[in-house]
C-alpha positions as CSV (number, residue, x, y, z in Angstrom):
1,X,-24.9,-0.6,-5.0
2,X,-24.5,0.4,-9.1
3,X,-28.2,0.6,-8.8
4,X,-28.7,3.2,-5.7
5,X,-25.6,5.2,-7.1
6,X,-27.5,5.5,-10.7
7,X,-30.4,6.5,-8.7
8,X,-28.5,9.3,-6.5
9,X,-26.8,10.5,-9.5
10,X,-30.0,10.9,-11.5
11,X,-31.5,12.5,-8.6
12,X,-28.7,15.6,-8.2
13,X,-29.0,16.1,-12.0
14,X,-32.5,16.4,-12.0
15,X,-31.9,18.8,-8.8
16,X,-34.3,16.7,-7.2
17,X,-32.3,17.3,-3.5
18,X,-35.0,16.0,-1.2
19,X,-35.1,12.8,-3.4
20,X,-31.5,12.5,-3.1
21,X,-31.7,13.6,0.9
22,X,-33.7,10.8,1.2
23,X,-31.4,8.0,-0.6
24,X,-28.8,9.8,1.5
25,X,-29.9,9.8,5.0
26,X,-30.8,5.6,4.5
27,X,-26.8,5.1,4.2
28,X,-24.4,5.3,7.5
29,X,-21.3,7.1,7.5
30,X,-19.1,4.2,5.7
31,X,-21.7,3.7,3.1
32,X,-22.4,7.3,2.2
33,X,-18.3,7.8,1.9
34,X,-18.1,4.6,-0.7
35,X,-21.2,5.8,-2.7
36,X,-18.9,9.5,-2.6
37,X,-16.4,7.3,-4.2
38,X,-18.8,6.6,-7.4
39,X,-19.6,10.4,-8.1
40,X,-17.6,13.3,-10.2
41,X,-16.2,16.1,-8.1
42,X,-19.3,18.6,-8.8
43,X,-21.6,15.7,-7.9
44,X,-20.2,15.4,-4.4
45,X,-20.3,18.6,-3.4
46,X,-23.6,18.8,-4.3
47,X,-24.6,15.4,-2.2
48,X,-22.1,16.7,0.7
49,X,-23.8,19.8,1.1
50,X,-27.1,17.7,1.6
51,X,-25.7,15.7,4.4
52,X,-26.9,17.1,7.9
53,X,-24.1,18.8,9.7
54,X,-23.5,16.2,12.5
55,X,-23.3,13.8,9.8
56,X,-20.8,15.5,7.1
57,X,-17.6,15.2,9.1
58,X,-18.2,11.7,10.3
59,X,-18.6,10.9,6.3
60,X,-16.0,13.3,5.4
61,X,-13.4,11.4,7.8
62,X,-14.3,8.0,6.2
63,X,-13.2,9.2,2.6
64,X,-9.8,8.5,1.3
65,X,-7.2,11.3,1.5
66,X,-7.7,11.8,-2.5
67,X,-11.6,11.8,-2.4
68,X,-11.2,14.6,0.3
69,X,-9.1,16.4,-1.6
70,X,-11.5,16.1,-4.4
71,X,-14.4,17.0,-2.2
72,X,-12.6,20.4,-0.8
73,X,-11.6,21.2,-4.2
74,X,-15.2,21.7,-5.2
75,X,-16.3,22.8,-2.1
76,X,-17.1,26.8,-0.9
77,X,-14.1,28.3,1.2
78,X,-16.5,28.7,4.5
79,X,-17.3,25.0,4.2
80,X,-13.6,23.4,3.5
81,X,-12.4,25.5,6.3
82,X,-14.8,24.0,8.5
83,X,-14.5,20.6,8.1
84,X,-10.7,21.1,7.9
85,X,-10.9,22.5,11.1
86,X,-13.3,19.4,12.4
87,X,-10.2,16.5,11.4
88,X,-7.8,15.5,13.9
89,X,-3.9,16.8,13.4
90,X,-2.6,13.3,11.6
91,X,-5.9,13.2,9.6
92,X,-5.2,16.8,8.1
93,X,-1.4,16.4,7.8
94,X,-2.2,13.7,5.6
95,X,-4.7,15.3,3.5
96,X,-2.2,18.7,3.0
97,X,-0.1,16.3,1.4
98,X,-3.1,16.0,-1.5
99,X,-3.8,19.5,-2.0
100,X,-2.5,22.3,-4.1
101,X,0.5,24.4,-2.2
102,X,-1.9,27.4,-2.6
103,X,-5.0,25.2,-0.6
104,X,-2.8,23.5,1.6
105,X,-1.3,27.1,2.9
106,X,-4.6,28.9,3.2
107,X,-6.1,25.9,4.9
108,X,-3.3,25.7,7.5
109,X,-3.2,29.2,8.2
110,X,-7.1,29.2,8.8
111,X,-6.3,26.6,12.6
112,X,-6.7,28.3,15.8
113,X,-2.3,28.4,16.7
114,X,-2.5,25.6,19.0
115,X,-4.0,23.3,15.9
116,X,-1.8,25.5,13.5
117,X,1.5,24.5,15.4
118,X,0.2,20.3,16.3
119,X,-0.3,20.4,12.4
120,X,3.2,21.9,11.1
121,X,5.2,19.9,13.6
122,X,3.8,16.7,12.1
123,X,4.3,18.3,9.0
124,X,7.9,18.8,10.1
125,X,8.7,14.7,9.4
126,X,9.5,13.0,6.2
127,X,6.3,12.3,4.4
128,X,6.7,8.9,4.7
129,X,7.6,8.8,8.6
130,X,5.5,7.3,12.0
131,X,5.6,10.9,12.9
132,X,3.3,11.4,10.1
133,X,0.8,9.1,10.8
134,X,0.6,9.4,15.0
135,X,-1.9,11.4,16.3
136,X,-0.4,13.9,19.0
137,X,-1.0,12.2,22.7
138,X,-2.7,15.1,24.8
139,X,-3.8,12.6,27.6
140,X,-1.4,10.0,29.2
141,X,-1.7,8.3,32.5
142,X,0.8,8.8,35.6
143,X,1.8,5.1,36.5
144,X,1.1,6.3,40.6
145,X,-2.7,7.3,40.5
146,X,-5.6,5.0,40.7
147,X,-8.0,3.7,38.9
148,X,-10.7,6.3,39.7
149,X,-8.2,9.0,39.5
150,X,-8.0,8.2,35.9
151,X,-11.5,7.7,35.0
152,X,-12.0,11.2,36.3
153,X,-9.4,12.2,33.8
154,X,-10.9,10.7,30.9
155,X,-14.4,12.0,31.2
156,X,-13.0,15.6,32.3
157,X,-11.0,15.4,28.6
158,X,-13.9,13.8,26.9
159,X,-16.4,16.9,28.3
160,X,-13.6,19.5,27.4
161,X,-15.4,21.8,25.2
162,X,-12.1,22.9,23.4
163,X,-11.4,19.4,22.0
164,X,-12.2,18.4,18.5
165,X,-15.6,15.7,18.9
166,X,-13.2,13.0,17.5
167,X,-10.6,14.2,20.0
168,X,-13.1,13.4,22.6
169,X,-14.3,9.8,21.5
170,X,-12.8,6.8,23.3
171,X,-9.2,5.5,23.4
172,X,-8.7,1.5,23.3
173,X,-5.4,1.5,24.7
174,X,-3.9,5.0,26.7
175,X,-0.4,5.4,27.7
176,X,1.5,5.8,30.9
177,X,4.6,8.1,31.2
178,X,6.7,9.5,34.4
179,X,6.6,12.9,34.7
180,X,9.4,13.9,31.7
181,X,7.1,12.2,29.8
182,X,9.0,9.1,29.0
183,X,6.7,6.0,28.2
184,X,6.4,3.3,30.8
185,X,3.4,1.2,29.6
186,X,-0.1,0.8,28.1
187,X,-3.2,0.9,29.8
188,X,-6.3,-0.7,27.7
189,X,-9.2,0.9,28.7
190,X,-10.9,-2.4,29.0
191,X,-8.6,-3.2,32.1
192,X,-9.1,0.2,33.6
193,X,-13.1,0.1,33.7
194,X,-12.9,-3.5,34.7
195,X,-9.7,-3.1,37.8
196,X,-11.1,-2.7,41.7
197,X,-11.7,0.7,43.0
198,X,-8.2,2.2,44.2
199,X,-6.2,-0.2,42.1
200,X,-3.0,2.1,41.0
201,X,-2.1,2.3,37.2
202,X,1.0,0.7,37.9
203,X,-0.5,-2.1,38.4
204,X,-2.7,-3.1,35.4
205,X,-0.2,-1.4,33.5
206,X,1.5,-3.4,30.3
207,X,5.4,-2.7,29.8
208,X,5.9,-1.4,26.4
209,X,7.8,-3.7,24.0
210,X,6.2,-2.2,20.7
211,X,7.1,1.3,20.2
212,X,9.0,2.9,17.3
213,X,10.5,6.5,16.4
214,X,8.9,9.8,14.3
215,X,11.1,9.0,11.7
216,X,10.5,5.2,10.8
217,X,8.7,4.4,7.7
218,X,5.0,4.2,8.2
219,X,5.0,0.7,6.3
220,X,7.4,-0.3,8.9
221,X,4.9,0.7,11.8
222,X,2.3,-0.4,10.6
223,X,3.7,-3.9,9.9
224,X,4.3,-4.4,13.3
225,X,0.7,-3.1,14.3
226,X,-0.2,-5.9,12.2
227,X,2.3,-8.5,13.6
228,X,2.0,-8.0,17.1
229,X,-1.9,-7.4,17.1
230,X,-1.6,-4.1,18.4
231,X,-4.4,-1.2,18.9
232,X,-2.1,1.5,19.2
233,X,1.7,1.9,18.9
234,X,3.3,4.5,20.5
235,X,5.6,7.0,19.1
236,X,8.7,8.5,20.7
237,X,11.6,10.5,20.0
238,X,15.4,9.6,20.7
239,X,15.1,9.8,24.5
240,X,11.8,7.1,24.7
241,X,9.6,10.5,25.4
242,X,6.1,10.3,23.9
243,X,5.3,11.5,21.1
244,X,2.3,10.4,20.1
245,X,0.0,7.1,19.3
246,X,-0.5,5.4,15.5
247,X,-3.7,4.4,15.8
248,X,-5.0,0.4,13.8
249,X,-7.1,2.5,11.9
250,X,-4.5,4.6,10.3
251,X,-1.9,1.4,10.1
252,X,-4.7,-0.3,7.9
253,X,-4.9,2.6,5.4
254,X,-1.0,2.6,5.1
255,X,-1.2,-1.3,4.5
256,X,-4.0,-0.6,2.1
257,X,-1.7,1.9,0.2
258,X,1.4,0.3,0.2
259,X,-0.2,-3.1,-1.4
260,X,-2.1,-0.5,-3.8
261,X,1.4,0.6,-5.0
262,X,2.8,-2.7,-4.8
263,X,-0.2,-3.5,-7.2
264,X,0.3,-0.6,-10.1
265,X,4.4,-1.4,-9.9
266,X,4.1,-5.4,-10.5
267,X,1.5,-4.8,-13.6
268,X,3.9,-2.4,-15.2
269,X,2.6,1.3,-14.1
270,X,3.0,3.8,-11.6
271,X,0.5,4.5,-8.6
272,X,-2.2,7.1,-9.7
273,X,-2.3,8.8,-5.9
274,X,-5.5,10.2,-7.2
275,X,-9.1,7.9,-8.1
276,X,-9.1,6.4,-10.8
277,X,-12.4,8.0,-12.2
278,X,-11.2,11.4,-11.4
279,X,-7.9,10.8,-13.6
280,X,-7.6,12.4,-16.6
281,X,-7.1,10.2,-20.1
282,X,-3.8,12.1,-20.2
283,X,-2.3,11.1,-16.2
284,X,-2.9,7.5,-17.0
285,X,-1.4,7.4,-19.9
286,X,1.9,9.4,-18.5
287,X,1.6,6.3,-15.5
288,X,1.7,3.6,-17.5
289,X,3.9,5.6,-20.9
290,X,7.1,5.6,-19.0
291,X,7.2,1.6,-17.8
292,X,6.3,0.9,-21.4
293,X,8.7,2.6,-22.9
294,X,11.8,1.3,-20.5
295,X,10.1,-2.3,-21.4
296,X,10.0,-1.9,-25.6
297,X,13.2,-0.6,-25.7
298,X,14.8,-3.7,-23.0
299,X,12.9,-6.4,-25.9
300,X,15.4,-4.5,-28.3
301,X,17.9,-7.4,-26.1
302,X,15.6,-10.1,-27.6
303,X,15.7,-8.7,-30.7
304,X,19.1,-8.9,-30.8
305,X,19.7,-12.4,-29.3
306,X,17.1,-13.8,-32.4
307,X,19.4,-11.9,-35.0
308,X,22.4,-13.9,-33.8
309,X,20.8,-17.5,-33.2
310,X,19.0,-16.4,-37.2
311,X,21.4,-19.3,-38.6
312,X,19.9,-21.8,-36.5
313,X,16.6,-20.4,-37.0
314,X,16.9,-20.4,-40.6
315,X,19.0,-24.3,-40.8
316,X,16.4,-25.6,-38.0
317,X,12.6,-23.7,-38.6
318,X,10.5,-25.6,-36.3
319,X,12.8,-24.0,-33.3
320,X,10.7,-21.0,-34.2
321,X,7.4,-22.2,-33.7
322,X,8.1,-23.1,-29.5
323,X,9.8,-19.6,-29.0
324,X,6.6,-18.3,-27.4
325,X,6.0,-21.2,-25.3
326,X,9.8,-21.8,-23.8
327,X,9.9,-18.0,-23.3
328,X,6.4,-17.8,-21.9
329,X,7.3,-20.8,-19.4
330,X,10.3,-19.0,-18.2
331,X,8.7,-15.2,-17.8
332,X,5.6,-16.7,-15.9
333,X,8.2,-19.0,-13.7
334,X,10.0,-16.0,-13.2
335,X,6.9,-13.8,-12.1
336,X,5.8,-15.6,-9.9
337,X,9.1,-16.4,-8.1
338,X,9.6,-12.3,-8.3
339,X,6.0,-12.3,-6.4
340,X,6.5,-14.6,-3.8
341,X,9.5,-12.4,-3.0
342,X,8.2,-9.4,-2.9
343,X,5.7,-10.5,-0.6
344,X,8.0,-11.9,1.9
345,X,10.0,-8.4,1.8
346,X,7.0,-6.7,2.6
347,X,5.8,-8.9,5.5
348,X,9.5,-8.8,6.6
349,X,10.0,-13.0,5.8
350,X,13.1,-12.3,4.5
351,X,15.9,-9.6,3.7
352,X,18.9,-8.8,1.4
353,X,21.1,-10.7,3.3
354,X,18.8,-13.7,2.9
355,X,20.0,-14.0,-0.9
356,X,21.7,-17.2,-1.0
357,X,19.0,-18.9,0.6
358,X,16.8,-17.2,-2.0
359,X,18.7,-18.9,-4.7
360,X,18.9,-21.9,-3.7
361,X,15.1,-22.2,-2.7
362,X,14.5,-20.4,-6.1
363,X,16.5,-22.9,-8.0
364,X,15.3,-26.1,-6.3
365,X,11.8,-24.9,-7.4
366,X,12.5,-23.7,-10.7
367,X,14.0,-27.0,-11.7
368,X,11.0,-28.9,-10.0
369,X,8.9,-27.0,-12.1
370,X,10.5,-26.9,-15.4
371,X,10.8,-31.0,-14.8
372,X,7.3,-31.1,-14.6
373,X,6.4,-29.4,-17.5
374,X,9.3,-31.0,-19.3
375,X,7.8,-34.4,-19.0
376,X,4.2,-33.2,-20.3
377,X,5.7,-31.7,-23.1
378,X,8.1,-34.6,-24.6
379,X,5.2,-36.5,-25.3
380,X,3.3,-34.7,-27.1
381,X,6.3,-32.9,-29.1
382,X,7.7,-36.3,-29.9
383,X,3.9,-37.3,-31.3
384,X,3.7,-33.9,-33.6
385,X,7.4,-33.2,-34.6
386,X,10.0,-35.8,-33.6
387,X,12.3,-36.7,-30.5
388,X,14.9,-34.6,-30.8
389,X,12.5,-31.6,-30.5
390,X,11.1,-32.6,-27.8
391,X,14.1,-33.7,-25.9
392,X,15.7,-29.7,-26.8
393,X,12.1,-27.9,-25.8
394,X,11.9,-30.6,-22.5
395,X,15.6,-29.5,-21.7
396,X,15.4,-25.9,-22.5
397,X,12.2,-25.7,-20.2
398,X,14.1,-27.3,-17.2
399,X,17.1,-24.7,-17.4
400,X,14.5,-21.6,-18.4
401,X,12.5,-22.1,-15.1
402,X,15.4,-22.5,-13.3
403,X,16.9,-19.5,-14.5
404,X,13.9,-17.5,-14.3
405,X,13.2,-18.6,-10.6
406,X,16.9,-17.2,-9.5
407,X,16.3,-13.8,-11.7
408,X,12.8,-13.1,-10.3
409,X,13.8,-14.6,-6.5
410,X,16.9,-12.3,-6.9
411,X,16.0,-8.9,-8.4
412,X,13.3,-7.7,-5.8
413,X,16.3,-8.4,-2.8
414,X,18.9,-6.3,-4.9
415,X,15.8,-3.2,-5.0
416,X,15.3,-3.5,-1.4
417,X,19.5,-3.6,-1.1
418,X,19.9,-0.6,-3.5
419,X,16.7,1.4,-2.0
420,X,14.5,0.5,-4.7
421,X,10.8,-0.2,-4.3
422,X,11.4,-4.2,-4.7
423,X,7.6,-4.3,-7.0
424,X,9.3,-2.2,-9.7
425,X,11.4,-5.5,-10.1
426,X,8.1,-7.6,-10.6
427,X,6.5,-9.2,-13.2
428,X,7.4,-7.1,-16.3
429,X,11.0,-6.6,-15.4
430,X,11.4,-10.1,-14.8
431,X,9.3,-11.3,-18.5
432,X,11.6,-8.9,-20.4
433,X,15.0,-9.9,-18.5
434,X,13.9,-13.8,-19.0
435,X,12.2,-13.7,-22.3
436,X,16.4,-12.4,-23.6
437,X,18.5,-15.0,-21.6
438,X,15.7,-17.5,-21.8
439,X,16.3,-17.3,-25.6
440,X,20.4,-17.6,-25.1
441,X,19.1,-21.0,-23.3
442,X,17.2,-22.2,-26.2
443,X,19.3,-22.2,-28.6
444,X,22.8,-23.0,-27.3
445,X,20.7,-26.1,-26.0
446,X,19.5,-26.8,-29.6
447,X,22.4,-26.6,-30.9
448,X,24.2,-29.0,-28.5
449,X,21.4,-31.7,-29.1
450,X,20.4,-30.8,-32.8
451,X,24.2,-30.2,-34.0
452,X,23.6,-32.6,-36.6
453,X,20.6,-31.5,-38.4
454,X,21.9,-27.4,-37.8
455,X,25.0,-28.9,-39.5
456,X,23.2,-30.7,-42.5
457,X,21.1,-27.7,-43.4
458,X,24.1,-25.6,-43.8
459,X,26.2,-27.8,-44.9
């Protein structure tokens, strides 16, 4: 793949645009939008504009929301209108949210009304909402007709010549709604083409159980896409009327995202929303500045735990050289208990309420773990230094892990409790907030079991 997008990128500089035709028209749809992925802004629009027509929206609607925005940006006005024009409602609600006010406006008041008024009432929910992400249900089943009387239906819609091609293509799963349009059921499409001539809808209809409102989050939605294996969810308002469908397709890209997010939070850095190629040196660092400078100025609290244990320090100097190691063992307990957390929040395992279970899993593992590592480390510290350093650092681990496991168990449940994104609690949080206390551990443990040599140095 680096190989054919060397070759495509030599090609467009070198203005060789049959050569790059060629290389172009080899790749289908999802291939051609990945390989869009590898090139600079000016270096798509030249490769889109060599796509053949039938070809260039079908691409266009495989890129990322970003990479389209990316792509229109460098795009003529005629063009971007067009294949505006060509995405389905959800599809360009999304990609509004990418663009420039300025853009977004002129491109939105380019639709024909109908589009113009699907679009801004999708717009009209939270940015995060199912109302967002659900494509506008134009064609839906009456539970009383039959089988061929809904066929008919769905090949008059797909030859409508006002429809949008994509609005056209198949449906997996179409719903069924009384006549005030409140859902009933699901039809698959599979069970339609397959049911007896004259078979009513009712009949091979599915109840709905899965359905959710405009304004739920789109994580939630799609979550439950996932859990319940479903190829469409419908969406309805406060009355059970339909709305519209979220479609797998779209519930995978929201998964995608939110684990993307999850990603940039737990390592420290805030989500780019852009590619990461087409950032500038002076975004990333903004991203990642901020976390860094909450985290420098939070190891001012280790700081200040070493200046008041400096006595001990000072009477005792080998404690110094396992202060990496016993606050490494307790930030790397700690992140991974923070992960395994986070995880279960997202895939709904647990919730806030669920705390005291937390703990007491959290501690159970933490002290399982810190009496493993314990035991390989008296051993070998009682070898190179002498017992009574080894019994301390064997001790101090125990406690550390268990305290770390509570801190990182607990800290993602109190973000999803105070409305906080529970990865901002992850793995660099967690280090910092354990690598202090763990210290505070240390050393009131040391001086418990090494009392007597603290007191004989300064004495």
């Amino acid at each position: 793949m680096a190989a054919r997008t060397a070759q495509l990128r030599d090609l467009i500089r070198d203005e060789d645009f049959e050569g790059a035709r060629a290389v172009l028209s080899d790749l289908g749809p999802v291939d051609t939008a990945e390989e869009f992925g590898w090139l600079d802004s000016e270096e798509q629009a030249i490769a889109f504009r060599l796509l053949p027509k039938d070809r260039a929206l079908g691409v266009f609607e495989y890129l990322d929301p970003p990479h389209q925005a990316e792509l229109l940006q460098a795009l003529r006005k005629d063009h971007v209108s067009e294949l505006f024009a060509g995405l389905e409602a959800d599809d360009q609600a999304r990609l509004l949210d990418e663009m420039p006010a300025k853009v977004a406006t002129r491109l939105l008041q380019g639709l024909p009304k109908s589009e113009y008024q699907e679009v801004a009432s999708l717009l009209g929910y939270p940015q995060d909402s199912a109302g967002r992400l659900m494509i506008p249900m134009a064609t839906v089943l009456d539970p009383e007709v039959t089988r061929e009387e809904a066929m008919k239906k769905l090949q008059q819609r797909r030859a409508d010549p006002n429809l949008k091609s994509l609005e056209r293509s198949p449906i997996a799963v179409l719903p069924v709604t009384d006549r005030s349009r409140r859902l009933i059921g699901m039809v698959r499409l599979a069970d339609l083409i397959e049911a007896p001539d004259g078979t009513p809808i009712k009949e091979i209809l599915e109840p709905e159980n899965h359905q959710v409102t405009a304004h739920v989050d789109q994580e939630i939605a799609a979550r439950l896409m996932q859990e319940a294996d479903l190829l469409a969810l419908p969406v309805v308002d406060d009355e059970n009327r339909l709305l519209g469908i979220i479609t797998v397709d779209d519930a995978m890209e929201v998964l995608e995202a939110e684990a993307t997010e999850d990603a940039f939070r737990s390592g420290g850095s805030e989500p780019l929303n852009e590619p990461y190629l087409s950032a500038t040196v002076l975004t990333l660092a903004k991203k990642r500045g901020v976390w860094l400078i909450v985290l420098i100025l939070a190891a001012f609290l280790t700081i200040n735990v070493m200046e008041v244990f400096e006595s001990t320090l000072e009477a005792v100097v080998v404690l110094s050289v396992f202060v990496p190691m016993v606050i490494g063992a307790g930030g790397n307990a700690g992140s991974q208990a923070a992960s395994s957390v986070v995880r279960a929040l997202a895939v709904a395992e647990v919730r806030p309420r669920d705390v005291l279970r937390v703990i007491w899993r959290e501690v159970r593992v933490g002290l399982m773990l810190g009496l493993f590592l314990g035991a390989i480390l008296f051993p070998i510290i009682t070898i190179m230094y002498d017992p009574q350093v080894a019994i301390t650092i064997s001790i101090t681990v125990v406690f550390i892990c268990g305290w770390a496991c509570v801190v990182g168990g607990v800290l993602p449940l109190a973000a999803r409790k105070l409305g906080v994104d529970p990865a901002v609690f992850s793995t660099p949080v967690v280090s910092t907030l354990v690598d202090a206390t763990g210290l505070i551990i240390y050393f009131t443990v040391a001086g418990i079991i090494m009392a007597d040599q603290i007191a004989a140095a300064t004495g």
